[in-house]
Amino acid sequence: LLQGDAIVAEGSGVTVDRNIVTVTDAGVYTISGSLANGQIVVDTEDEEAVRLILNGVKIHNETGAAIAVLKAEQAVIELADGTNSVLSDGAEYVFADPEEDEPNATLFSKADLLIEGAGGLTVKANYNDGIGGKDDVVIRGGLLDVTAVDDGIRGKDSLTIEGGSITVIAQGDGLKSDNDEDAEKGIITIQAGEVQITAGSDALQAETNISIIDGAFVLTA
């Protein structure tokens, strides 16, 4: 439970250090409340997925990602039905190591990331990307509204949209997959859903291939 400037965690598998809660075990975690300046971190060696159920949360981190998945087999963000969650960040990040430049998105994941559910998610990225994944990013459902000063939604290895309603306003690219080291990666696949993008650069930008099977689109670039 997020309580403005404090965090209350029940059960095992999580640790709390002031305004940062870290998930250390695989499993299902329900998050509710608001956090004025803090972070949810996932960092586990377990080989099962970590599922975060966002139950109408509001998380702002002035100096870093609101949610940062540093290590996991898979991270699942479930948007609870009938709720809308808001993630936002500040214009400048502070990294523990000056040689590091990650996490660099409001919702960031180094692991495979799946977003699903019937709820809403608003992402306001004032530093860089809105949703950024270093591996595969899959959006299966939900009402996503992303505003970013750089790219809206980025899955480095691949970005797959299987459903939902996605609105992106980005100063950079709208949807992006940019792995240029593997010919089988850097791919965007859209199987269904409603996609509305306003981008300062490309609406869709993939290093290797873009495949659109179905869906409704309004793209401005």
XYZ file of N, CA and C in Angstrom:
663
model
N 0.848 -1.190 0.000
C 0.000 0.000 0.000
C 0.885 1.243 0.000
N 0.661 2.098 -0.986
C 1.422 3.345 -1.088
C 0.644 4.451 -0.386
N 1.334 5.172 0.516
C 0.655 6.168 1.335
C 1.342 7.526 1.227
N 1.432 8.039 0.020
C 2.006 9.364 -0.183
C 3.509 9.380 -0.050
N 3.997 9.531 1.195
C 5.434 9.541 1.440
C 5.914 8.265 2.120
N 5.013 7.306 2.280
C 5.365 6.067 2.982
C 4.842 4.857 2.220
N 5.427 3.690 2.529
C 5.050 2.440 1.876
C 4.796 1.397 2.955
N 3.665 0.725 2.872
C 3.338 -0.367 3.788
C 3.236 -1.650 2.970
N 4.080 -2.628 3.280
C 4.097 -3.892 2.541
C 3.677 -5.023 3.464
N 2.741 -5.829 3.002
C 2.285 -6.980 3.761
C 2.756 -8.254 3.079
N 3.160 -9.244 3.873
C 3.599 -10.508 3.314
C 5.090 -10.508 3.011
N 5.550 -11.606 2.436
C 6.973 -11.773 2.139
C 7.254 -11.435 0.688
N 8.537 -11.414 0.336
C 8.935 -11.208 -1.047
C 9.207 -9.778 -1.416
N 9.074 -8.856 -0.459
C 9.343 -7.450 -0.740
C 10.155 -6.845 0.408
N 10.945 -5.846 0.074
C 11.652 -5.063 1.077
C 11.335 -3.592 0.848
N 11.343 -2.827 1.911
C 11.048 -1.398 1.827
C 12.221 -0.620 2.399
N 12.716 0.327 1.616
C 13.776 1.223 2.064
C 13.323 2.646 1.784
N 12.786 3.275 2.838
C 12.239 4.628 2.738
C 11.157 4.706 1.648
N 11.452 5.315 0.504
C 10.423 5.506 -0.526
C 10.568 4.532 -1.692
N 11.317 3.452 -1.492
C 11.517 2.454 -2.552
C 11.097 1.082 -2.041
N 10.221 0.417 -2.780
C 9.848 -0.957 -2.456
C 10.437 -1.858 -3.525
N 11.129 -2.921 -3.104
C 11.780 -3.843 -4.024
C 11.153 -5.220 -3.911
N 10.709 -5.742 -5.045
C 10.160 -7.096 -5.107
C 11.316 -8.060 -5.351
N 11.531 -8.988 -4.422
C 12.682 -9.887 -4.495
C 12.313 -11.323 -4.827
N 11.013 -11.647 -4.803
C 10.566 -13.006 -5.089
C 9.524 -12.981 -6.205
N 9.491 -14.057 -7.005
C 8.435 -14.204 -8.001
C 7.091 -14.338 -7.285
N 6.020 -13.975 -7.989
C 4.700 -14.077 -7.395
C 3.799 -12.950 -7.850
N 2.670 -12.813 -7.174
C 1.653 -11.814 -7.522
C 1.605 -10.764 -6.420
N 1.671 -9.493 -6.809
C 1.670 -8.397 -5.856
C 0.654 -7.352 -6.301
N -0.250 -6.998 -5.392
C -1.250 -5.969 -5.676
C -0.777 -4.647 -5.091
N -0.784 -3.602 -5.916
C -0.297 -2.293 -5.500
C -1.443 -1.293 -5.592
N -1.659 -0.555 -4.507
C -2.697 0.469 -4.493
C -2.169 1.698 -3.764
N -2.877 2.811 -3.908
C -2.474 4.038 -3.253
C -1.620 4.916 -4.142
N -0.965 5.887 -3.530
C -0.155 6.839 -4.296
C 1.189 7.030 -3.622
N 2.170 7.398 -4.426
C 3.531 7.640 -3.950
C 3.995 8.950 -4.558
N 4.236 9.953 -3.702
C 4.546 11.299 -4.182
C 5.914 11.383 -4.827
N 6.870 10.607 -4.310
C 8.219 10.604 -4.881
C 8.899 9.310 -4.467
N 8.773 8.274 -5.285
C 9.329 6.975 -4.937
C 9.341 6.038 -6.117
N 9.541 4.754 -5.834
C 9.787 3.806 -6.934
C 9.416 2.386 -6.531
N 8.924 1.636 -7.513
C 8.737 0.198 -7.388
C 9.841 -0.470 -8.193
N 10.618 -1.346 -7.548
C 11.727 -2.044 -8.199
C 11.447 -3.542 -8.175
N 11.730 -4.223 -9.275
C 11.684 -5.689 -9.329
C 13.095 -6.189 -9.559
N 13.577 -7.020 -8.643
C 14.938 -7.542 -8.745
C 14.968 -8.919 -8.110
N 14.766 -9.954 -8.924
C 14.674 -11.314 -8.410
C 15.434 -12.295 -9.293
N 16.006 -13.307 -8.645
C 16.701 -14.381 -9.352
C 15.755 -15.526 -9.697
N 14.515 -15.477 -9.218
C 13.566 -16.570 -9.427
C 13.267 -16.770 -10.908
N 12.921 -18.003 -11.259
C 12.676 -18.339 -12.659
C 11.209 -18.258 -13.040
N 10.367 -17.790 -12.129
C 8.962 -17.566 -12.457
C 8.707 -16.067 -12.608
N 7.532 -15.742 -13.128
C 7.204 -14.346 -13.417
C 6.853 -13.574 -12.149
N 7.044 -12.284 -12.229
C 6.551 -11.347 -11.218
C 5.366 -10.608 -11.822
N 4.215 -10.704 -11.148
C 3.004 -10.028 -11.623
C 2.667 -8.883 -10.674
N 2.650 -7.673 -11.221
C 2.264 -6.494 -10.450
C 0.862 -6.073 -10.885
N -0.084 -6.149 -9.969
C -1.448 -5.719 -10.261
C -1.579 -4.261 -9.827
N -1.739 -3.372 -10.795
C -1.873 -1.953 -10.497
C -3.350 -1.649 -10.280
N -3.680 -1.367 -9.037
C -5.076 -1.162 -8.648
C -5.336 0.331 -8.429
N -5.263 1.084 -9.529
C -5.506 2.513 -9.443
C -4.409 3.260 -8.715
N -3.156 2.928 -8.981
C -2.046 3.565 -8.282
C -1.631 4.854 -8.990
N -0.956 5.698 -8.223
C -0.356 6.913 -8.772
C 1.054 6.996 -8.218
N 2.060 6.823 -9.093
C 3.451 6.802 -8.663
C 4.232 7.848 -9.444
N 4.891 8.729 -8.701
C 5.782 9.713 -9.309
C 7.178 9.527 -8.731
N 8.181 9.569 -9.593
C 9.569 9.542 -9.146
C 10.278 10.719 -9.799
N 10.712 11.652 -9.005
C 11.300 12.876 -9.535
C 12.662 12.640 -10.164
N 13.379 11.595 -9.740
C 14.761 11.398 -10.201
C 15.012 10.027 -10.826
N 13.958 9.328 -11.232
C 14.163 8.013 -11.842
C 12.857 7.422 -12.331
N 12.920 6.159 -12.751
C 11.736 5.452 -13.243
C 10.731 5.258 -12.115
N 9.455 5.316 -12.441
C 8.424 5.031 -11.451
C 8.397 3.538 -11.131
N 8.503 2.706 -12.171
C 8.631 1.254 -12.010
C 9.849 0.811 -12.794
N 10.763 0.101 -12.121
C 11.997 -0.363 -12.758
C 12.160 -1.854 -12.521
N 12.083 -2.632 -13.599
C 12.335 -4.074 -13.526
C 13.799 -4.283 -13.885
N 14.614 -4.570 -12.886
C 16.046 -4.732 -13.108
C 16.418 -6.159 -13.449
N 15.710 -7.134 -12.831
C 15.980 -8.538 -13.132
C 14.762 -9.377 -12.789
N 14.351 -10.216 -13.746
C 13.224 -11.124 -13.551
C 13.148 -12.053 -14.750
N 12.496 -13.194 -14.564
C 12.246 -14.077 -15.698
C 11.275 -13.394 -16.665
N 10.216 -12.828 -16.112
C 9.250 -12.028 -16.869
C 8.535 -11.102 -15.895
N 8.229 -9.910 -16.357
C 7.447 -8.968 -15.559
C 6.089 -8.781 -16.227
N 5.033 -8.936 -15.445
C 3.672 -8.754 -15.944
C 3.046 -7.578 -15.207
N 2.570 -6.608 -15.958
C 1.811 -5.490 -15.395
C 0.350 -5.734 -15.717
N -0.439 -5.996 -14.674
C -1.874 -6.214 -14.860
C -2.631 -4.974 -14.418
N -3.449 -4.438 -15.314
C -4.220 -3.237 -15.035
C -5.608 -3.662 -14.553
N -5.858 -3.445 -13.267
C -7.106 -3.910 -12.666
C -8.316 -3.262 -13.342
N -9.321 -4.070 -13.577
C -10.539 -3.620 -14.250
C -11.196 -2.489 -13.460
N -11.639 -1.457 -14.183
C -12.340 -0.350 -13.553
C -11.443 0.665 -12.871
N -10.127 0.550 -13.066
C -9.192 1.485 -12.440
C -8.326 2.147 -13.498
N -7.714 3.262 -13.116
C -6.708 3.905 -13.968
C -5.500 4.237 -13.110
N -4.333 3.791 -13.539
C -3.098 4.055 -12.824
C -2.276 5.091 -13.579
N -1.493 5.878 -12.831
C -0.699 6.956 -13.419
C 0.749 6.801 -12.961
N 1.667 6.775 -13.930
C 3.102 6.730 -13.660
C 3.736 7.969 -14.268
N 4.604 8.644 -13.513
C 5.245 9.850 -14.035
C 6.639 9.988 -13.449
N 7.446 10.813 -14.116
C 8.808 11.051 -13.651
C 9.184 12.515 -13.830
N 10.391 12.862 -13.332
C 10.900 14.217 -13.470
C 11.737 14.362 -14.724
N 12.208 15.553 -14.968
C 12.956 15.846 -16.197
C 14.416 15.428 -16.110
N 14.929 15.151 -14.906
C 16.322 14.754 -14.732
C 16.400 13.514 -13.850
N 17.166 12.505 -14.308
C 17.368 11.306 -13.516
C 18.705 11.384 -12.780
N 18.770 10.737 -11.633
C 20.011 10.597 -10.879
C 20.350 9.115 -10.819
N 21.497 8.725 -11.390
C 21.913 7.322 -11.423
C 22.928 7.048 -10.324
N 22.822 5.858 -9.719
C 23.751 5.473 -8.653
C 25.176 5.430 -9.158
N 25.341 4.984 -10.406
C 26.655 4.929 -11.049
C 26.647 5.940 -12.195
N 27.546 6.918 -12.189
C 27.551 7.925 -13.258
C 27.822 7.344 -14.643
N 28.346 6.104 -14.690
C 28.588 5.452 -15.977
C 27.315 4.815 -16.546
N 26.293 4.695 -15.723
C 25.038 4.081 -16.146
C 24.095 5.121 -16.747
N 23.248 4.669 -17.684
C 22.216 5.552 -18.220
C 20.860 4.854 -18.239
N 20.689 3.861 -17.384
C 19.431 3.134 -17.258
C 19.131 2.932 -15.774
N 17.856 2.829 -15.435
C 16.643 2.869 -16.257
C 16.433 4.241 -16.903
N 15.892 4.230 -18.116
C 15.716 5.487 -18.844
C 14.300 5.649 -19.393
N 13.338 5.038 -18.695
C 11.927 5.181 -19.070
C 11.089 5.217 -17.800
N 9.927 5.821 -17.882
C 9.050 5.907 -16.717
C 8.648 4.518 -16.238
N 8.280 3.643 -17.166
C 8.079 2.217 -16.892
C 9.169 1.485 -17.648
N 10.137 0.924 -16.922
C 11.342 0.365 -17.536
C 11.497 -1.098 -17.154
N 11.948 -1.924 -18.129
C 12.165 -3.329 -17.832
C 13.354 -3.873 -18.610
N 14.262 -4.529 -17.883
C 15.351 -5.272 -18.525
C 14.922 -6.687 -18.875
N 13.776 -7.125 -18.355
C 13.235 -8.455 -18.620
C 12.094 -8.355 -19.624
N 11.616 -9.499 -20.115
C 10.425 -9.516 -20.953
C 9.280 -8.884 -20.180
N 8.525 -8.023 -20.860
C 7.455 -7.265 -20.208
C 6.135 -7.540 -20.904
N 5.119 -7.883 -20.112
C 3.763 -8.095 -20.608
C 2.829 -7.146 -19.884
N 2.023 -6.410 -20.652
C 1.009 -5.520 -20.092
C -0.356 -6.039 -20.514
N -1.231 -6.280 -19.534
C -2.556 -6.815 -19.843
C -3.563 -6.320 -18.815
N -4.823 -6.699 -19.028
C -5.882 -6.287 -18.126
C -6.844 -5.344 -18.800
N -7.932 -5.027 -18.103
C -8.990 -4.191 -18.671
C -8.983 -2.781 -18.120
N -8.008 -2.459 -17.283
C -7.939 -1.126 -16.710
C -7.157 -0.156 -17.572
N -6.902 1.020 -17.022
C -6.176 2.054 -17.749
C -4.809 2.309 -17.144
N -3.904 2.820 -17.980
C -2.569 3.204 -17.529
C -2.166 4.487 -18.256
N -1.905 5.526 -17.481
C -1.413 6.789 -18.024
C 0.057 6.926 -17.662
N 0.893 7.167 -18.668
C 2.336 7.309 -18.451
C 2.754 8.688 -18.945
N 3.377 9.449 -18.040
C 3.854 10.787 -18.382
C 5.368 10.806 -18.228
N 6.072 10.755 -19.356
C 7.533 10.654 -19.352
C 8.150 12.009 -19.638
N 8.761 12.598 -18.627
C 9.375 13.916 -18.764
C 10.880 13.850 -18.979
N 11.466 12.643 -18.833
C 12.912 12.496 -18.985
C 13.295 11.901 -20.339
N 12.647 10.774 -20.720
C 13.034 10.078 -21.949
C 11.831 9.309 -22.494
N 11.905 7.980 -22.489
C 10.824 7.157 -23.038
C 9.708 6.945 -22.010
N 8.521 6.640 -22.531
C 7.395 6.331 -21.651
C 7.483 4.928 -21.098
N 7.362 3.932 -21.980
C 7.517 2.525 -21.623
C 8.716 2.001 -22.401
N 9.709 1.480 -21.688
C 10.924 1.007 -22.337
C 11.315 -0.374 -21.869
N 11.449 -1.325 -22.805
C 11.866 -2.685 -22.481
C 13.106 -3.059 -23.259
N 14.064 -3.689 -22.588
C 15.302 -4.105 -23.245
C 15.139 -5.413 -24.000
N 14.092 -6.191 -23.678
C 13.847 -7.471 -24.348
C 12.552 -7.373 -25.156
N 11.636 -8.298 -24.935
C 10.371 -8.310 -25.660
C 9.301 -7.598 -24.841
N 8.547 -6.741 -25.490
C 7.417 -6.067 -24.859
C 6.145 -6.497 -25.571
N 5.164 -6.987 -24.797
C 3.883 -7.420 -25.348
C 2.770 -6.659 -24.645
N 1.894 -6.056 -25.428
C 0.716 -5.383 -24.887
C -0.498 -6.189 -25.316
N -1.169 -6.774 -24.338
C -2.281 -7.685 -24.625
C -3.631 -7.010 -24.434
N -3.676 -5.949 -23.627
C -4.943 -5.281 -23.362
C -4.719 -4.040 -22.535
N -5.823 -3.389 -22.216
C -5.751 -2.190 -21.404
C -5.933 -0.932 -22.222
N -6.170 0.170 -21.515
C -6.287 1.492 -22.127
C -5.023 2.253 -21.766
N -4.106 2.377 -22.705
C -2.813 3.005 -22.449
C -2.770 4.401 -23.060
N -2.338 5.346 -22.259
C -2.199 6.736 -22.700
C -0.793 7.179 -22.319
N 0.081 7.315 -23.315
C 1.495 7.576 -23.064
C 1.895 8.912 -23.688
N 2.505 9.773 -22.883
C 3.074 11.025 -23.357
C 4.551 11.022 -23.009
N 5.428 11.266 -23.992
C 6.866 11.149 -23.741
C 7.654 12.220 -24.474
N 8.732 12.676 -23.837
C 9.606 13.657 -24.471
C 10.521 13.000 -25.507
N 10.617 11.654 -25.476
C 11.333 10.938 -26.540
C 10.399 9.890 -27.125
N 10.741 8.609 -27.064
C 9.901 7.568 -27.659
C 8.759 7.185 -26.717
N 7.620 6.832 -27.317
C 6.460 6.477 -26.508
C 6.581 5.106 -25.882
N 6.600 4.059 -26.725
C 6.708 2.676 -26.250
C 7.815 1.998 -27.045
N 8.793 1.453 -26.338
C 9.953 0.850 -26.992
C 10.203 -0.549 -26.461
N 10.248 -1.524 -27.353
C 10.686 -2.877 -27.017
C 11.917 -3.149 -27.860
N 13.082 -3.174 -27.246
C 14.313 -3.251 -28.031
C 14.347 -4.482 -28.927
N 14.081 -5.666 -28.348
C 14.109 -6.893 -29.159
C 12.862 -7.025 -30.021
N 11.703 -6.744 -29.426
C 10.456 -6.771 -30.198
C 9.365 -6.055 -29.426
N 8.387 -5.562 -30.183
C 7.196 -4.941 -29.609
C 5.989 -5.550 -30.294
N 5.130 -6.198 -29.494
C 3.950 -6.876 -30.026
C 2.706 -6.310 -29.364
N 1.727 -5.941 -30.188
C 0.443 -5.457 -29.677
C -0.624 -6.458 -30.080
N -1.266 -7.060 -29.077
C -2.281 -8.082 -29.327
C -3.691 -7.578 -29.059
N -3.816 -6.368 -28.533
C -5.134 -5.821 -28.238
C -5.003 -4.576 -27.395
N -6.150 -4.067 -26.983
C -6.164 -2.869 -26.160
C -6.328 -1.609 -26.989
N -6.327 -0.491 -26.291
C -6.415 0.820 -26.930
C -5.207 1.630 -26.493
N -4.420 2.089 -27.464
C -3.145 2.732 -27.169
C -3.115 4.115 -27.813
N -2.862 5.109 -26.984
C -2.691 6.477 -27.468
C -1.309 6.947 -27.065
N -0.531 7.415 -28.034
C 0.836 7.868 -27.765
C 1.028 9.261 -28.352
N 1.548 10.166 -27.535
C 2.023 11.460 -28.005
C 3.494 11.529 -27.634
N 4.363 11.488 -28.631
C 5.803 11.396 -28.383
C 6.551 12.418 -29.221
N 7.555 13.023 -28.621
C 8.401 13.931 -29.384
C 9.385 13.167 -30.266
N 9.674 11.915 -29.907
C 10.505 11.045 -30.734
C 9.620 10.128 -31.551
N 9.918 8.806 -31.537
C 9.104 7.818 -32.235
C 7.929 7.381 -31.360
N 6.837 6.990 -32.012
C 5.670 6.514 -31.269
C 5.884 5.120 -30.714
N 5.978 4.133 -31.615
C 6.296 2.746 -31.256
C 7.635 2.407 -31.873
N 8.508 1.712 -31.112
C 9.874 1.513 -31.594
C 10.427 0.172 -31.163
N 11.185 -0.465 -32.084
C 11.977 -1.660 -31.776
C 13.289 -1.520 -32.533
N 14.406 -1.438 -31.803
C 15.642 -0.982 -32.447
C 16.862 -1.865 -32.214
N 16.647 -3.168 -31.988
C 17.801 -4.068 -31.893
C 18.386 -4.268 -33.285
N 19.618 -3.788 -33.492
C 20.265 -3.898 -34.797
C 21.404 -4.921 -34.799
N 21.446 -5.783 -33.765
C 22.516 -6.770 -33.650
C 22.059 -8.182 -33.972
N 20.759 -8.377 -34.178
C 20.201 -9.703 -34.458
C 19.141 -9.539 -35.540
N 19.297 -10.261 -36.643
C 18.388 -10.119 -37.784
C 16.972 -10.581 -37.464
N 16.789 -11.351 -36.372
C 15.462 -11.829 -35.998
C 14.813 -10.932 -34.944
N 15.466 -9.832 -34.613
C 14.921 -8.917 -33.612
C 14.762 -7.529 -34.228
N 14.343 -6.577 -33.411
C 14.040 -5.254 -33.947
C 12.757 -5.258 -34.745
N 11.708 -5.917 -34.205
C 10.472 -6.183 -34.949
C 9.267 -5.613 -34.206
N 8.359 -5.001 -34.944
C 7.061 -4.577 -34.421
C 5.981 -5.421 -35.076
N 5.106 -6.027 -34.255
C 3.980 -6.816 -34.755
C 2.705 -6.310 -34.095
N 1.722 -5.964 -34.917
C 0.427 -5.514 -34.403
C -0.643 -6.468 -34.907
N -1.258 -7.184 -33.956
C -2.241 -8.205 -34.316
C -3.674 -7.712 -34.174
N -3.886 -6.736 -33.291
C -5.232 -6.207 -33.045
C -5.100 -4.962 -32.183
N -6.239 -4.311 -31.982
C -6.247 -3.162 -31.089
C -6.469 -1.851 -31.816
N -6.594 -0.799 -31.025
C -6.742 0.554 -31.542
C -5.479 1.338 -31.202
N -4.868 1.921 -32.214
C -3.588 2.609 -32.033
C -3.699 4.017 -32.599
N -3.466 5.002 -31.747
C -3.467 6.397 -32.173
C -2.148 7.021 -31.745
N -1.387 7.509 -32.718
C -0.046 8.013 -32.430
C 0.153 9.390 -33.065
N 0.699 10.306 -32.275
C 1.189 11.574 -32.783
C 2.661 11.641 -32.395
N 3.546 11.678 -33.392
C 4.981 11.564 -33.121
C 5.755 12.691 -33.795
N 6.804 13.149 -33.105
C 7.684 14.147 -33.690
C 8.607 13.544 -34.724
N 8.844 12.248 -34.622
C 9.658 11.531 -35.604
C 8.769 10.496 -36.305
N 9.107 9.214 -36.239
C 8.302 8.175 -36.893
C 7.167 7.710 -35.989
N 6.019 7.428 -36.576
C 4.931 6.839 -35.800
C 5.298 5.413 -35.397
N 5.783 4.619 -36.370
C 6.270 3.259 -36.126
C 7.682 3.171 -36.662
N 8.613 2.688 -35.828
C 10.006 2.602 -36.274
C 10.580 1.272 -35.817
N 10.889 0.398 -36.776
C 11.460 -0.914 -36.468
C 12.750 -1.103 -37.250
N 13.732 -1.685 -36.596
C 15.021 -1.925 -37.236
C 14.911 -2.958 -38.345
N 14.083 -3.999 -38.138
C 14.047 -5.132 -39.068
C 12.759 -5.217 -39.861
N 11.613 -5.212 -39.155
C 10.356 -5.465 -39.862
C 9.166 -4.958 -39.050
N 8.148 -4.482 -39.774
C 6.860 -4.134 -39.182
C 5.789 -4.996 -39.833
N 5.018 -5.710 -38.997
C 3.951 -6.568 -39.489
C 2.644 -6.132 -38.863
N 1.690 -5.723 -39.698
C 0.367 -5.311 -39.208
C -0.658 -6.291 -39.739
N -1.320 -7.002 -38.828
C -2.276 -8.036 -39.201
C -3.707 -7.504 -39.150
N -3.991 -6.722 -38.090
C -5.328 -6.172 -37.937
C -5.241 -5.003 -36.966
N -6.355 -4.279 -36.858
C -6.376 -3.153 -35.929
C -6.902 -1.890 -36.587
N -7.091 -0.869 -35.775
C -7.536 0.448 -36.252
C -6.454 1.464 -35.910
N -6.117 2.337 -36.862
C -4.964 3.197 -36.695
C -5.251 4.646 -37.095
N -4.720 5.552 -36.281
C -4.642 6.972 -36.653
C -3.206 7.379 -36.346
N -2.409 7.607 -37.395
C -0.980 7.871 -37.226
C -0.641 9.241 -37.805
N 0.010 10.066 -36.997
C 0.475 11.375 -37.437
C 1.931 11.505 -37.069
N 2.758 11.791 -38.064
C 4.208 11.862 -37.812
C 4.820 13.003 -38.600
